[in-house]
Amino acid sequence: MYRVYEKDISASVNDFTVFCDFVEERKPILSKRRGVLGKNDLFEINSLLYYKKEVDAPNYQLESYPVINLIFNLALLGKLYVKAADAKGNVYLTRTISKDEFDALNIYEKYAFLLETFWTRYDIEEIMRSGRGISHFDQVIRTLADSVAGMELEKGSFSQRVEFDPVFSYLAVIIRCFNYFGFCGYVPIIEVNRKTTRYDDSIKAVIPTDFGVNICKILVGQRIVDWNIPWLKELKMDENIIPGITYQSEFALFPSKKQRKAYNERKKSGFIPLYRFLEPIFPEGALKKTVNVAVSEVVRGNYVFKVSLGRSVWRKILLSFRHTLEDLHKAVQDAFNFDDDHLYSFFMDAKKYSKHAYHSPMTDESPFVHEVTIGELGLYEGQRIMYLFDYGDSWQFEIQLLKIFKDENPENPKVIEEKGEAPSQYRYYDEDEDEYI
């Protein structure tokens, strides 16, 4: 029977360790607007990795380094690090108690935790940048599971269409992620003096590893669509996740007796972590512990937000951790003398129309602003949020969390400092002045 060796997973775990050591020793400052690593730090980290990108200058953003982007997100999603600001407002990655738990694991347990974090918590659709990306994950897993280790898979092997196989072009990030986890190698296409787009092929061939073939045989039965929390949230199914069963049971048009029986049995047995399904191919007794990724605790205290419309008009608003995002919305409306007569959203990553948002109770799209308190959001000092009010006129407020401090909690939100005159919510055309006022 096949068994995993340390050499199959050591490069993956070592690269993650290299990243963590760099973060803790060098303490790189994250960018103010996006909260990610800067070009120089990315270039230096990349040079230390086994799974590195071939670059000769620090000219690339995080998304251009697939492996560093993956590791950066695994560190945050696994709650091993959180973003935190110093007194000057500089934002860093700061280790948590969970990182101590991770460090105490053996190499097999570390690998299993990283893979489970990817499988269950990584926003697959976002890294795909394509609404159909999730189905291609299943396609790649099935193909690798049925492959012969060491035999090259060329274009058409995954889609069964030679003229169209997106994992060789705009979905090549799937292969690069699985390459990091040791599932496969790949032969890149080297373009010289030719400008390419994401729709051009960047991979010539994919080469399954023995480890990849065997672990994919297990993952075929543990489909990412059944485990991935961001995906299940998209389907409004995050309240009753039953790993490995949820999606196919709920969405199969005519679920079979076997599906119903499996669903009921799993429901009785309760949550089973993914790493338990991986045990048969790992050394006996190697997977005993993991990291407890606890639900975010409520961060108590008072929160000071700076709400800005441009550089010259802003209000600082004080709220308690008990107040909701709806309370913050009403406080902004009052502070800027708006009429609270349109729909709105808070985009927690400051990206307009992103999925990481809370919405007006009057919309059809959840989650809603009245369902979450400020203290439950896991905010960090320095974090930026976009508050979009009135989808027609599109008033875009920049909100920054300036400070969290302990004191007597205010009963109601209040403005504690302000600058500039608020603009009129409705701009009327004045013929004499020949401008909107």
XYZ file of C-alpha atoms in Angstrom:
437
model
C 0.000 0.000 0.000
C 1.237 3.521 -0.830
C 2.662 5.623 2.025
C 3.685 9.278 2.098
C 7.371 10.001 2.700
C 8.776 13.207 4.176
C 10.410 14.016 0.843
C 6.946 14.229 -0.755
C 5.867 17.132 1.443
C 9.061 18.683 2.856
C 9.384 21.414 0.195
C 5.815 22.593 0.849
C 6.256 22.792 4.623
C 9.766 24.274 4.358
C 8.592 27.085 2.064
C 5.838 27.930 4.534
C 8.422 27.991 7.331
C 10.709 30.257 5.286
C 7.826 32.691 4.827
C 6.982 32.669 8.550
C 10.622 33.182 9.563
C 10.890 36.171 7.216
C 7.716 37.723 8.618
C 8.819 37.311 12.230
C 12.471 38.283 11.797
C 12.132 41.117 9.284
C 8.678 42.382 10.311
C 7.746 43.743 6.859
C 5.211 46.584 6.793
C 2.084 45.782 4.805
C 0.747 48.248 2.247
C -1.629 50.807 3.731
C -4.425 50.438 1.206
C -4.462 46.698 0.481
C -2.750 45.285 3.557
C -0.368 43.036 1.597
C 3.400 42.622 1.245
C 5.303 45.145 -0.858
C 7.299 44.458 -4.028
C 10.737 44.443 -2.398
C 9.708 42.047 0.364
C 7.988 39.766 -2.157
C 11.110 39.699 -4.319
C 13.291 38.769 -1.352
C 10.932 36.072 -0.043
C 10.648 34.603 -3.523
C 14.419 34.229 -3.754
C 14.378 32.042 -0.613
C 11.692 29.597 -1.754
C 11.940 26.212 -3.394
C 8.760 26.916 -5.392
C 9.959 30.279 -6.654
C 8.878 32.449 -9.565
C 11.609 33.262 -12.082
C 12.013 37.045 -11.812
C 15.033 39.325 -11.969
C 13.683 42.506 -10.361
C 11.174 43.550 -7.644
C 8.528 44.679 -10.111
C 5.594 42.456 -9.216
C 2.597 42.613 -6.883
C 1.468 39.768 -4.605
C -0.932 38.229 -7.150
C 1.971 37.722 -9.575
C 3.645 35.356 -7.093
C 1.150 32.431 -6.943
C 2.998 30.532 -4.207
C 3.621 33.533 -1.939
C 0.018 34.630 -2.437
C -1.100 31.139 -1.444
C 1.140 31.021 1.634
C 0.199 34.569 2.706
C -3.485 33.639 2.678
C -2.960 30.257 4.353
C -1.172 32.027 7.218
C -4.159 34.344 7.737
C -6.958 31.856 7.058
C -5.349 29.335 9.395
C -5.366 32.055 12.088
C -1.614 31.608 12.529
C -1.171 35.346 11.993
C -3.408 38.385 12.176
C -2.952 41.882 10.832
C -2.194 44.456 13.531
C -1.025 48.061 13.554
C 1.562 49.827 15.701
C 1.241 53.294 17.247
C 2.253 54.916 13.947
C -0.416 53.066 12.004
C 1.979 50.661 10.273
C 0.331 47.270 9.706
C 2.198 43.991 10.247
C 1.498 40.276 10.388
C 1.520 39.269 14.049
C 1.702 35.649 15.203
C -1.082 34.164 17.303
C -1.358 31.354 19.832
C -2.398 29.137 16.924
C 1.087 29.571 15.437
C 2.514 28.039 18.621
C 0.181 25.061 18.091
C 1.332 24.792 14.482
C 5.004 24.827 15.455
C 4.391 21.902 17.816
C 3.061 19.667 15.016
C 5.183 17.129 13.168
C 5.880 17.675 9.456
C 2.994 15.440 8.353
C 0.521 17.254 10.603
C 1.766 20.635 9.384
C 1.261 19.604 5.784
C -2.219 18.207 6.480
C -3.220 21.421 8.267
C -2.063 23.597 5.355
C -3.896 21.426 2.838
C -7.066 21.387 4.944
C -6.931 25.171 5.321
C -6.670 25.480 1.545
C -9.460 22.967 0.919
C -11.891 24.443 3.432
C -11.125 28.154 3.832
C -9.409 29.449 0.702
C -11.657 31.576 -1.508
C -11.329 29.417 -4.609
C -13.525 31.558 -6.842
C -11.527 34.669 -6.055
C -8.184 33.208 -7.054
C -9.781 31.787 -10.178
C -11.221 35.179 -11.182
C -13.742 33.134 -13.127
C -17.239 32.015 -12.172
C -16.552 28.487 -13.438
C -13.250 27.924 -11.681
C -14.571 25.625 -8.968
C -15.603 22.936 -11.453
C -12.100 22.928 -12.924
C -10.697 22.003 -9.504
C -12.734 18.794 -9.570
C -11.636 18.196 -13.144
C -7.949 18.487 -12.264
C -8.269 16.255 -9.168
C -10.075 13.526 -11.107
C -7.539 13.617 -13.928
C -4.544 13.446 -11.579
C -6.142 10.562 -9.674
C -6.495 8.582 -12.910
C -3.011 9.446 -14.184
C 0.270 7.595 -14.220
C 2.950 9.228 -12.060
C 5.690 10.797 -14.166
C 3.745 10.703 -17.428
C 3.216 14.149 -18.979
C -0.327 15.439 -19.359
C -0.564 17.796 -22.304
C -3.238 20.305 -23.278
C -6.606 18.610 -23.568
C -5.898 16.028 -20.861
C -8.119 17.802 -18.323
C -10.909 19.231 -20.491
C -10.835 16.473 -23.125
C -10.697 19.290 -25.680
C -7.299 20.030 -27.200
C -8.384 23.466 -28.389
C -9.660 24.533 -24.944
C -8.026 23.551 -21.672
C -7.940 26.629 -19.398
C -5.719 25.081 -16.708
C -2.886 25.605 -19.182
C -3.691 29.326 -19.522
C -5.979 31.549 -17.450
C -6.581 28.877 -14.779
C -2.942 27.817 -14.567
C -2.992 29.027 -10.966
C -4.716 25.711 -10.097
C -1.676 23.801 -11.325
C 0.692 26.156 -9.501
C -1.222 25.658 -6.240
C -1.160 21.878 -6.639
C 2.510 22.069 -7.580
C 3.160 23.768 -4.217
C 1.312 20.956 -2.426
C 3.428 18.363 -4.259
C 0.634 16.918 -6.393
C 2.430 17.576 -9.679
C 5.232 19.297 -11.494
C 4.828 21.255 -14.708
C 6.779 22.354 -17.765
C 6.439 26.122 -18.234
C 6.279 27.847 -21.592
C 9.075 30.413 -21.759
C 8.168 33.397 -23.905
C 10.997 35.671 -25.042
C 10.334 39.141 -26.446
C 6.609 38.472 -26.782
C 3.886 40.142 -24.811
C 1.396 37.609 -23.461
C -2.023 37.779 -21.798
C -3.618 35.553 -19.176
C -5.442 33.746 -21.998
C -2.199 32.563 -23.590
C -0.871 29.162 -22.530
C 1.803 29.421 -19.835
C 2.148 25.673 -19.181
C 3.251 23.080 -21.743
C 2.702 19.928 -19.703
C 1.663 18.778 -16.219
C 3.548 15.895 -14.598
C 1.709 14.042 -11.784
C 3.778 12.795 -8.853
C 3.258 9.432 -7.173
C 2.153 11.304 -4.065
C -0.216 13.477 -6.125
C -1.891 10.519 -7.808
C -2.527 8.791 -4.474
C -3.735 11.783 -2.488
C -6.018 12.810 -5.362
C -7.620 9.361 -5.234
C -8.766 10.343 -1.730
C -9.727 13.917 -2.648
C -11.935 12.685 -5.487
C -14.278 11.504 -2.731
C -13.874 14.709 -0.704
C -14.777 17.250 -3.357
C -13.808 20.843 -2.725
C -17.378 21.960 -3.475
C -18.506 20.015 -0.393
C -15.840 21.403 1.923
C -15.027 24.944 0.857
C -16.655 27.412 3.269
C -16.466 30.532 1.012
C -18.088 28.513 -1.778
C -20.822 27.205 0.524
C -21.465 30.753 1.689
C -22.023 31.730 -1.924
C -24.698 29.022 -2.007
C -26.140 30.266 1.318
C -25.280 26.920 2.936
C -22.701 27.936 5.514
C -25.014 27.414 8.517
C -25.325 23.623 8.106
C -22.084 22.352 6.635
C -21.694 18.580 6.743
C -18.245 17.979 5.228
C -18.117 15.855 2.115
C -21.896 15.547 1.801
C -23.555 18.967 1.841
C -23.362 20.089 -1.765
C -24.232 16.868 -3.572
C -27.067 16.027 -1.181
C -28.691 19.434 -1.199
C -28.266 20.200 -4.885
C -28.604 16.833 -6.561
C -31.892 17.001 -8.464
C -32.780 13.431 -7.509
C -30.486 12.294 -4.672
C -30.002 8.549 -4.597
C -30.761 6.329 -1.621
C -27.032 5.944 -1.153
C -26.594 9.742 -0.998
C -29.421 10.133 1.493
C -28.047 7.331 3.657
C -24.519 8.802 3.595
C -25.904 12.234 4.434
C -27.881 10.929 7.418
C -24.969 8.845 8.714
C -22.551 11.766 8.462
C -25.048 14.039 10.177
C -25.227 11.636 13.119
C -21.452 11.315 13.409
C -20.886 15.081 13.370
C -17.911 16.986 12.015
C -14.973 14.930 10.756
C -11.871 16.990 9.869
C -10.419 16.479 6.417
C -7.084 15.193 7.697
C -8.846 12.090 9.046
C -9.659 11.083 5.484
C -5.967 11.401 4.564
C -4.749 9.018 7.288
C -4.676 5.816 5.142
C -1.743 7.022 3.013
C 0.263 8.678 5.802
C 2.595 6.782 8.165
C 0.660 5.075 10.919
C 0.015 7.453 13.810
C 1.511 10.435 11.939
C -1.714 12.474 11.891
C -2.843 12.840 15.485
C -3.016 16.584 16.088
C -3.959 19.741 14.263
C -4.417 23.449 14.954
C -7.630 24.591 16.564
C -8.914 27.277 14.216
C -11.453 28.699 16.636
C -14.311 30.943 15.656
C -13.254 34.582 15.995
C -13.791 35.911 19.483
C -15.563 39.188 20.131
C -12.968 41.966 20.453
C -14.322 44.149 23.222
C -13.672 47.857 23.504
C -14.468 51.162 21.863
C -13.765 51.716 18.186
C -12.817 55.011 16.550
C -13.488 55.158 12.816
C -12.406 57.944 10.479
C -15.018 58.314 7.741
C -13.829 60.378 4.775
C -15.187 61.873 1.564
C -11.929 62.911 -0.045
C -9.036 64.378 1.928
C -10.679 67.556 3.208
C -13.989 66.243 4.564
C -14.063 63.629 7.326
C -15.665 62.684 10.617
C -14.287 60.579 13.455
C -17.006 58.411 14.950
C -16.854 56.505 18.243
C -18.791 53.254 18.656
C -18.879 50.391 21.127
C -18.037 46.797 20.193
C -21.728 46.051 20.816
C -22.938 48.364 18.050
C -23.722 46.863 14.661
C -22.689 47.887 11.167
C -26.212 49.235 10.824
C -25.461 51.570 13.736
C -22.308 52.712 11.947
C -24.352 53.338 8.789
C -26.840 55.509 10.698
C -24.005 57.384 12.418
C -22.396 58.212 9.049
C -25.747 59.357 7.662
C -26.247 61.699 10.622
C -22.648 62.938 10.549
C -22.890 63.944 6.884
C -26.534 65.116 7.000
C -27.734 62.516 4.512
C -31.325 61.265 4.410
C -30.783 57.491 4.761
C -33.064 56.872 1.790
C -31.054 54.480 -0.401
C -29.464 51.051 -0.294
C -25.886 50.611 0.856
C -23.077 48.142 1.516
C -19.888 47.878 3.558
C -17.041 46.249 1.611
C -14.710 44.969 4.288
C -11.669 44.660 2.003
C -12.275 48.180 0.595
C -12.895 46.728 -2.883
C -16.089 47.918 -4.527
C -18.563 45.094 -5.196
C -16.329 42.447 -3.635
C -17.874 39.392 -1.965
C -16.494 40.397 1.432
C -19.404 42.651 2.247
C -22.395 43.324 4.490
C -25.522 44.825 2.986
C -28.569 46.909 3.775
C -31.460 44.908 5.284
C -33.600 46.174 2.395
C -31.593 44.242 -0.211
C -31.975 40.596 -1.185
C -28.286 39.909 -0.647
C -26.968 38.725 2.699
C -25.189 38.921 5.083
C -26.936 41.970 6.499
C -25.527 44.855 8.510
C -27.842 44.375 11.477
C -26.704 40.759 11.945
C -23.124 41.496 13.015
C -21.607 43.630 15.752
C -18.435 45.671 15.367
C -16.660 43.430 17.875
C -17.432 40.279 15.864
C -15.810 41.512 12.653
C -12.213 40.767 13.611
C -11.095 44.267 12.615
C -7.551 45.535 13.139
C -6.306 49.070 13.698
C -5.500 50.634 10.356
C -8.007 48.492 8.414
C -9.790 50.247 5.561
C -13.422 49.632 4.583
C -15.491 51.034 1.732
C -18.983 52.240 2.593
C -21.023 52.588 -0.602
C -24.262 54.521 -0.212
C -26.824 54.917 -3.006
C -25.914 52.564 -5.843
C -27.133 55.173 -8.348
C -25.197 58.276 -7.255
C -22.531 55.993 -5.754
C -21.339 57.894 -2.703
C -18.090 56.146 -1.744
C -16.915 56.772 1.808
C -13.521 55.551 2.938
C -13.621 54.240 6.489
C -10.471 53.543 8.472
C -10.350 52.023 11.939
C -8.014 54.321 13.852
C -8.084 52.855 17.328
C -9.536 50.204 19.631
C -9.343 51.069 23.319
C -10.830 50.099 26.655
C -13.140 52.620 28.294
C -16.744 53.031 29.257
C -18.793 52.045 26.228
C -20.892 54.829 24.673
C -24.602 54.100 24.623
C -24.928 55.594 21.156
C -22.391 56.263 18.374
C -21.087 59.821 18.395
C -18.917 62.150 16.338
C -15.826 63.094 18.343
C -13.943 65.132 15.720
C -14.647 66.550 12.281
C -13.205 68.515 9.402
C -14.788 70.172 6.377
C -18.353 70.889 5.366
C -20.367 67.890 4.259
C -21.488 68.048 0.622
C -25.156 68.133 -0.292
C -26.542 64.670 -0.835
C -28.541 65.908 -3.812
C -26.696 68.099 -6.281
C -28.946 70.578 -8.093
C -27.924 72.447 -11.210
C -27.680 76.228 -10.771
C -27.940 78.007 -14.144
C -26.504 81.277 -12.744
C -23.453 79.547 -11.306
C -23.254 77.077 -14.213
C -22.415 74.221 -11.871
C -23.916 71.573 -9.623
C -24.347 72.598 -6.027
